[in-house]
Amino acid sequence: MPSLYTGRVTSTGGRNGHITSDDGMIDMDITVPPSLGGKGDKPNPELLFAAGYAACFGNAVIFVAKDKGIELAPEDVKTTAEVELFSTDAGEFRLRVHLDNEIKGVDQAQADELVKIGHEVCPYSNATRGNIEVTLSAKAV
């Protein structure tokens, strides 16, 4: 199967380091969040993951809506991703995600359906399914 897109980012220094993309679109320092002892003055990996997941999931909702004959403008779909880093009783580090979606121009049943199907087609959801607990909410606004 041919690739549709490949993003390549290099990290130097781990959580207190620097990340750069091959295309130059990302070139920034990152740091540990304050809750883990960092200054919190720069983005951290969980924020970057949340940003990518929120954008990808919102686009999946728009894609599903269009497939169902519902025309949504990009600004009609607002997705907020919360990515939580936690430690298990066994000392393993894990992630949990909550995706909160607000969709204009649909009723609540449609919003629920779009989010449910969006979770089935979103590449981030497919990549994390079975590995990360993901909860969803939908609100027609």
mmCIF file with all atom_site columns, C-alpha atoms in Angstrom:
data_model
loop_
_atom_site.group_PDB
_atom_site.id
_atom_site.type_symbol
_atom_site.label_atom_id
_atom_site.label_alt_id
_atom_site.label_comp_id
_atom_site.label_asym_id
_atom_site.label_entity_id
_atom_site.label_seq_id
_atom_site.pdbx_PDB_ins_code
_atom_site.Cartn_x
_atom_site.Cartn_y
_atom_site.Cartn_z
_atom_site.occupancy
_atom_site.B_iso_or_equiv
_atom_site.pdbx_formal_charge
_atom_site.auth_seq_id
_atom_site.auth_comp_id
_atom_site.auth_asym_id
_atom_site.auth_atom_id
_atom_site.pdbx_PDB_model_num
ATOM 1   C CA . MET A 1 1   ? 0.000   0.000  0.000  1.00 0.00 ? 1   MET A CA 1
ATOM 2   C CA . PRO A 1 2   ? 1.536   3.345  -0.999 1.00 0.00 ? 2   PRO A CA 1
ATOM 3   C CA . SER A 1 3   ? 2.198   5.944  1.669  1.00 0.00 ? 3   SER A CA 1
ATOM 4   C CA . LEU A 1 4   ? 0.013   9.059  1.629  1.00 0.00 ? 4   LEU A CA 1
ATOM 5   C CA . TYR A 1 5   ? 2.383   11.120 3.763  1.00 0.00 ? 5   TYR A CA 1
ATOM 6   C CA . THR A 1 6   ? 5.404   10.626 5.995  1.00 0.00 ? 6   THR A CA 1
ATOM 7   C CA . GLY A 1 7   ? 6.298   13.083 8.719  1.00 0.00 ? 7   GLY A CA 1
ATOM 8   C CA . ARG A 1 8   ? 9.774   12.791 10.173 1.00 0.00 ? 8   ARG A CA 1
ATOM 9   C CA . VAL A 1 9   ? 10.816  14.462 13.429 1.00 0.00 ? 9   VAL A CA 1
ATOM 10  C CA . THR A 1 10  ? 14.090  14.019 15.288 1.00 0.00 ? 10  THR A CA 1
ATOM 11  C CA . SER A 1 11  ? 14.409  14.480 19.041 1.00 0.00 ? 11  SER A CA 1
ATOM 12  C CA . THR A 1 12  ? 17.676  15.263 20.746 1.00 0.00 ? 12  THR A CA 1
ATOM 13  C CA . GLY A 1 13  ? 17.812  15.186 24.534 1.00 0.00 ? 13  GLY A CA 1
ATOM 14  C CA . GLY A 1 14  ? 14.523  13.427 25.312 1.00 0.00 ? 14  GLY A CA 1
ATOM 15  C CA . ARG A 1 15  ? 11.909  15.320 27.336 1.00 0.00 ? 15  ARG A CA 1
ATOM 16  C CA . ASN A 1 16  ? 14.325  18.181 28.076 1.00 0.00 ? 16  ASN A CA 1
ATOM 17  C CA . GLY A 1 17  ? 15.541  18.528 24.530 1.00 0.00 ? 17  GLY A CA 1
ATOM 18  C CA . HIS A 1 18  ? 14.888  19.816 21.063 1.00 0.00 ? 18  HIS A CA 1
ATOM 19  C CA . ILE A 1 19  ? 12.743  18.537 18.216 1.00 0.00 ? 19  ILE A CA 1
ATOM 20  C CA . THR A 1 20  ? 13.110  19.267 14.515 1.00 0.00 ? 20  THR A CA 1
ATOM 21  C CA . SER A 1 21  ? 11.231  18.067 11.478 1.00 0.00 ? 21  SER A CA 1
ATOM 22  C CA . ASP A 1 22  ? 12.937  17.294 8.194  1.00 0.00 ? 22  ASP A CA 1
ATOM 23  C CA . ASP A 1 23  ? 10.788  19.911 6.439  1.00 0.00 ? 23  ASP A CA 1
ATOM 24  C CA . GLY A 1 24  ? 11.666  22.629 8.998  1.00 0.00 ? 24  GLY A CA 1
ATOM 25  C CA . MET A 1 25  ? 8.051   23.130 10.096 1.00 0.00 ? 25  MET A CA 1
ATOM 26  C CA . ILE A 1 26  ? 8.944   22.057 13.658 1.00 0.00 ? 26  ILE A CA 1
ATOM 27  C CA . ASP A 1 27  ? 12.072  23.409 15.307 1.00 0.00 ? 27  ASP A CA 1
ATOM 28  C CA . MET A 1 28  ? 11.550  23.850 19.022 1.00 0.00 ? 28  MET A CA 1
ATOM 29  C CA . ASP A 1 29  ? 12.684  23.041 22.522 1.00 0.00 ? 29  ASP A CA 1
ATOM 30  C CA . ILE A 1 30  ? 10.536  20.794 24.682 1.00 0.00 ? 30  ILE A CA 1
ATOM 31  C CA . THR A 1 31  ? 10.575  20.217 28.416 1.00 0.00 ? 31  THR A CA 1
ATOM 32  C CA . VAL A 1 32  ? 9.199   18.167 31.256 1.00 0.00 ? 32  VAL A CA 1
ATOM 33  C CA . PRO A 1 33  ? 5.830   19.425 32.593 1.00 0.00 ? 33  PRO A CA 1
ATOM 34  C CA . PRO A 1 34  ? 5.791   21.000 36.078 1.00 0.00 ? 34  PRO A CA 1
ATOM 35  C CA . SER A 1 35  ? 3.943   18.030 37.589 1.00 0.00 ? 35  SER A CA 1
ATOM 36  C CA . LEU A 1 36  ? 7.000   15.903 36.761 1.00 0.00 ? 36  LEU A CA 1
ATOM 37  C CA . GLY A 1 37  ? 9.507   18.439 38.092 1.00 0.00 ? 37  GLY A CA 1
ATOM 38  C CA . GLY A 1 38  ? 10.055  20.562 35.005 1.00 0.00 ? 38  GLY A CA 1
ATOM 39  C CA . LYS A 1 39  ? 9.735   24.292 34.515 1.00 0.00 ? 39  LYS A CA 1
ATOM 40  C CA . GLY A 1 40  ? 6.783   23.952 32.148 1.00 0.00 ? 40  GLY A CA 1
ATOM 41  C CA . ASP A 1 41  ? 8.004   26.865 30.067 1.00 0.00 ? 41  ASP A CA 1
ATOM 42  C CA . LYS A 1 42  ? 7.954   24.907 26.801 1.00 0.00 ? 42  LYS A CA 1
ATOM 43  C CA . PRO A 1 43  ? 5.678   22.311 25.206 1.00 0.00 ? 43  PRO A CA 1
ATOM 44  C CA . ASN A 1 44  ? 5.968   18.695 26.314 1.00 0.00 ? 44  ASN A CA 1
ATOM 45  C CA . PRO A 1 45  ? 5.400   15.437 24.417 1.00 0.00 ? 45  PRO A CA 1
ATOM 46  C CA . GLU A 1 46  ? 1.888   14.950 25.808 1.00 0.00 ? 46  GLU A CA 1
ATOM 47  C CA . LEU A 1 47  ? 0.819   18.396 24.584 1.00 0.00 ? 47  LEU A CA 1
ATOM 48  C CA . LEU A 1 48  ? 2.188   17.659 21.139 1.00 0.00 ? 48  LEU A CA 1
ATOM 49  C CA . PHE A 1 49  ? 0.417   14.287 21.043 1.00 0.00 ? 49  PHE A CA 1
ATOM 50  C CA . ALA A 1 50  ? -2.829  15.963 22.186 1.00 0.00 ? 50  ALA A CA 1
ATOM 51  C CA . ALA A 1 51  ? -2.500  18.574 19.427 1.00 0.00 ? 51  ALA A CA 1
ATOM 52  C CA . GLY A 1 52  ? -1.995  15.952 16.740 1.00 0.00 ? 52  GLY A CA 1
ATOM 53  C CA . TYR A 1 53  ? -4.798  13.720 18.001 1.00 0.00 ? 53  TYR A CA 1
ATOM 54  C CA . ALA A 1 54  ? -7.276  16.618 18.320 1.00 0.00 ? 54  ALA A CA 1
ATOM 55  C CA . ALA A 1 55  ? -6.567  17.847 14.783 1.00 0.00 ? 55  ALA A CA 1
ATOM 56  C CA . CYS A 1 56  ? -6.687  14.379 13.260 1.00 0.00 ? 56  CYS A CA 1
ATOM 57  C CA . PHE A 1 57  ? -9.876  13.399 15.093 1.00 0.00 ? 57  PHE A CA 1
ATOM 58  C CA . GLY A 1 58  ? -11.652 16.633 14.179 1.00 0.00 ? 58  GLY A CA 1
ATOM 59  C CA . ASN A 1 59  ? -10.807 15.997 10.540 1.00 0.00 ? 59  ASN A CA 1
ATOM 60  C CA . ALA A 1 60  ? -12.123 12.432 10.828 1.00 0.00 ? 60  ALA A CA 1
ATOM 61  C CA . VAL A 1 61  ? -15.454 13.814 12.080 1.00 0.00 ? 61  VAL A CA 1
ATOM 62  C CA . ILE A 1 62  ? -15.608 16.241 9.136  1.00 0.00 ? 62  ILE A CA 1
ATOM 63  C CA . PHE A 1 63  ? -14.756 13.379 6.732  1.00 0.00 ? 63  PHE A CA 1
ATOM 64  C CA . VAL A 1 64  ? -17.470 11.122 8.181  1.00 0.00 ? 64  VAL A CA 1
ATOM 65  C CA . ALA A 1 65  ? -20.039 13.929 8.060  1.00 0.00 ? 65  ALA A CA 1
ATOM 66  C CA . LYS A 1 66  ? -19.277 14.601 4.401  1.00 0.00 ? 66  LYS A CA 1
ATOM 67  C CA . ASP A 1 67  ? -19.568 10.879 3.645  1.00 0.00 ? 67  ASP A CA 1
ATOM 68  C CA . LYS A 1 68  ? -23.045 10.990 5.225  1.00 0.00 ? 68  LYS A CA 1
ATOM 69  C CA . GLY A 1 69  ? -24.067 14.052 3.187  1.00 0.00 ? 69  GLY A CA 1
ATOM 70  C CA . ILE A 1 70  ? -23.651 16.518 6.066  1.00 0.00 ? 70  ILE A CA 1
ATOM 71  C CA . GLU A 1 71  ? -21.601 19.538 5.058  1.00 0.00 ? 71  GLU A CA 1
ATOM 72  C CA . LEU A 1 72  ? -19.597 20.905 7.979  1.00 0.00 ? 72  LEU A CA 1
ATOM 73  C CA . ALA A 1 73  ? -17.203 23.819 7.743  1.00 0.00 ? 73  ALA A CA 1
ATOM 74  C CA . PRO A 1 74  ? -13.878 23.292 9.528  1.00 0.00 ? 74  PRO A CA 1
ATOM 75  C CA . GLU A 1 75  ? -14.929 25.788 12.200 1.00 0.00 ? 75  GLU A CA 1
ATOM 76  C CA . ASP A 1 76  ? -18.080 23.725 12.906 1.00 0.00 ? 76  ASP A CA 1
ATOM 77  C CA . VAL A 1 77  ? -16.027 21.002 14.585 1.00 0.00 ? 77  VAL A CA 1
ATOM 78  C CA . LYS A 1 78  ? -14.088 21.663 17.776 1.00 0.00 ? 78  LYS A CA 1
ATOM 79  C CA . THR A 1 79  ? -12.140 18.771 19.292 1.00 0.00 ? 79  THR A CA 1
ATOM 80  C CA . THR A 1 80  ? -10.258 19.040 22.561 1.00 0.00 ? 80  THR A CA 1
ATOM 81  C CA . ALA A 1 81  ? -7.866  16.209 23.401 1.00 0.00 ? 81  ALA A CA 1
ATOM 82  C CA . GLU A 1 82  ? -6.755  15.607 26.966 1.00 0.00 ? 82  GLU A CA 1
ATOM 83  C CA . VAL A 1 83  ? -3.724  13.345 27.190 1.00 0.00 ? 83  VAL A CA 1
ATOM 84  C CA . GLU A 1 84  ? -2.962  12.093 30.669 1.00 0.00 ? 84  GLU A CA 1
ATOM 85  C CA . LEU A 1 85  ? 0.356   10.497 31.612 1.00 0.00 ? 85  LEU A CA 1
ATOM 86  C CA . PHE A 1 86  ? 0.054   8.181  34.608 1.00 0.00 ? 86  PHE A CA 1
ATOM 87  C CA . SER A 1 87  ? 1.915   5.407  36.374 1.00 0.00 ? 87  SER A CA 1
ATOM 88  C CA . THR A 1 88  ? 0.362   2.008  37.040 1.00 0.00 ? 88  THR A CA 1
ATOM 89  C CA . ASP A 1 89  ? 0.680   0.141  40.346 1.00 0.00 ? 89  ASP A CA 1
ATOM 90  C CA . ALA A 1 90  ? 3.430   -1.877 38.640 1.00 0.00 ? 90  ALA A CA 1
ATOM 91  C CA . GLY A 1 91  ? 5.364   1.338  37.904 1.00 0.00 ? 91  GLY A CA 1
ATOM 92  C CA . GLU A 1 92  ? 4.678   1.369  34.159 1.00 0.00 ? 92  GLU A CA 1
ATOM 93  C CA . PHE A 1 93  ? 4.065   4.716  32.470 1.00 0.00 ? 93  PHE A CA 1
ATOM 94  C CA . ARG A 1 94  ? 0.882   4.843  30.380 1.00 0.00 ? 94  ARG A CA 1
ATOM 95  C CA . LEU A 1 95  ? -1.345  7.350  28.585 1.00 0.00 ? 95  LEU A CA 1
ATOM 96  C CA . ARG A 1 96  ? -5.092  7.957  28.708 1.00 0.00 ? 96  ARG A CA 1
ATOM 97  C CA . VAL A 1 97  ? -6.959  10.168 26.257 1.00 0.00 ? 97  VAL A CA 1
ATOM 98  C CA . HIS A 1 98  ? -10.311 11.937 26.385 1.00 0.00 ? 98  HIS A CA 1
ATOM 99  C CA . LEU A 1 99  ? -11.662 13.512 23.186 1.00 0.00 ? 99  LEU A CA 1
ATOM 100 C CA . ASP A 1 100 ? -14.316 16.173 23.764 1.00 0.00 ? 100 ASP A CA 1
ATOM 101 C CA . ASN A 1 101 ? -16.135 17.178 20.569 1.00 0.00 ? 101 ASN A CA 1
ATOM 102 C CA . GLU A 1 102 ? -18.508 20.072 19.862 1.00 0.00 ? 102 GLU A CA 1
ATOM 103 C CA . ILE A 1 103 ? -20.241 19.994 16.492 1.00 0.00 ? 103 ILE A CA 1
ATOM 104 C CA . LYS A 1 104 ? -22.358 22.818 15.063 1.00 0.00 ? 104 LYS A CA 1
ATOM 105 C CA . GLY A 1 105 ? -25.217 22.253 12.645 1.00 0.00 ? 105 GLY A CA 1
ATOM 106 C CA . VAL A 1 106 ? -26.233 18.750 13.739 1.00 0.00 ? 106 VAL A CA 1
ATOM 107 C CA . ASP A 1 107 ? -28.554 17.312 16.367 1.00 0.00 ? 107 ASP A CA 1
ATOM 108 C CA . GLN A 1 108 ? -27.275 15.301 19.335 1.00 0.00 ? 108 GLN A CA 1
ATOM 109 C CA . ALA A 1 109 ? -27.930 11.898 17.727 1.00 0.00 ? 109 ALA A CA 1
ATOM 110 C CA . GLN A 1 110 ? -25.933 12.959 14.650 1.00 0.00 ? 110 GLN A CA 1
ATOM 111 C CA . ALA A 1 111 ? -23.119 14.322 16.817 1.00 0.00 ? 111 ALA A CA 1
ATOM 112 C CA . ASP A 1 112 ? -22.932 11.039 18.723 1.00 0.00 ? 112 ASP A CA 1
ATOM 113 C CA . GLU A 1 113 ? -22.860 9.032  15.499 1.00 0.00 ? 113 GLU A CA 1
ATOM 114 C CA . LEU A 1 114 ? -20.234 11.230 13.825 1.00 0.00 ? 114 LEU A CA 1
ATOM 115 C CA . VAL A 1 115 ? -17.917 10.938 16.834 1.00 0.00 ? 115 VAL A CA 1
ATOM 116 C CA . LYS A 1 116 ? -18.437 7.181  17.114 1.00 0.00 ? 116 LYS A CA 1
ATOM 117 C CA . ILE A 1 117 ? -17.660 6.583  13.441 1.00 0.00 ? 117 ILE A CA 1
ATOM 118 C CA . GLY A 1 118 ? -14.883 9.179  13.513 1.00 0.00 ? 118 GLY A CA 1
ATOM 119 C CA . HIS A 1 119 ? -13.204 7.054  16.183 1.00 0.00 ? 119 HIS A CA 1
ATOM 120 C CA . GLU A 1 120 ? -13.350 4.077  13.808 1.00 0.00 ? 120 GLU A CA 1
ATOM 121 C CA . VAL A 1 121 ? -11.635 5.912  10.924 1.00 0.00 ? 121 VAL A CA 1
ATOM 122 C CA . CYS A 1 122 ? -9.201  8.317  12.653 1.00 0.00 ? 122 CYS A CA 1
ATOM 123 C CA . PRO A 1 123 ? -5.591  7.158  12.146 1.00 0.00 ? 123 PRO A CA 1
ATOM 124 C CA . TYR A 1 124 ? -4.664  8.163  15.717 1.00 0.00 ? 124 TYR A CA 1
ATOM 125 C CA . SER A 1 125 ? -7.602  6.180  17.100 1.00 0.00 ? 125 SER A CA 1
ATOM 126 C CA . ASN A 1 126 ? -6.625  3.181  14.997 1.00 0.00 ? 126 ASN A CA 1
ATOM 127 C CA . ALA A 1 127 ? -3.009  3.445  16.153 1.00 0.00 ? 127 ALA A CA 1
ATOM 128 C CA . THR A 1 128 ? -3.919  3.628  19.839 1.00 0.00 ? 128 THR A CA 1
ATOM 129 C CA . ARG A 1 129 ? -6.857  1.186  19.886 1.00 0.00 ? 129 ARG A CA 1
ATOM 130 C CA . GLY A 1 130 ? -6.201  -1.549 22.433 1.00 0.00 ? 130 GLY A CA 1
ATOM 131 C CA . ASN A 1 131 ? -3.130  0.258  23.754 1.00 0.00 ? 131 ASN A CA 1
ATOM 132 C CA . ILE A 1 132 ? -4.488  3.469  25.243 1.00 0.00 ? 132 ILE A CA 1
ATOM 133 C CA . GLU A 1 133 ? -7.800  4.041  27.009 1.00 0.00 ? 133 GLU A CA 1
ATOM 134 C CA . VAL A 1 134 ? -9.718  6.569  24.893 1.00 0.00 ? 134 VAL A CA 1
ATOM 135 C CA . THR A 1 135 ? -13.026 8.064  25.990 1.00 0.00 ? 135 THR A CA 1
ATOM 136 C CA . LEU A 1 136 ? -15.256 10.169 23.750 1.00 0.00 ? 136 LEU A CA 1
ATOM 137 C CA . SER A 1 137 ? -17.867 12.832 24.250 1.00 0.00 ? 137 SER A CA 1
ATOM 138 C CA . ALA A 1 138 ? -20.015 14.598 21.680 1.00 0.00 ? 138 ALA A CA 1
ATOM 139 C CA . LYS A 1 139 ? -22.097 17.723 22.028 1.00 0.00 ? 139 LYS A CA 1
ATOM 140 C CA . ALA A 1 140 ? -24.293 19.260 19.371 1.00 0.00 ? 140 ALA A CA 1
ATOM 141 C CA . VAL A 1 141 ? -24.025 23.064 19.633 1.00 0.00 ? 141 VAL A CA 1
#
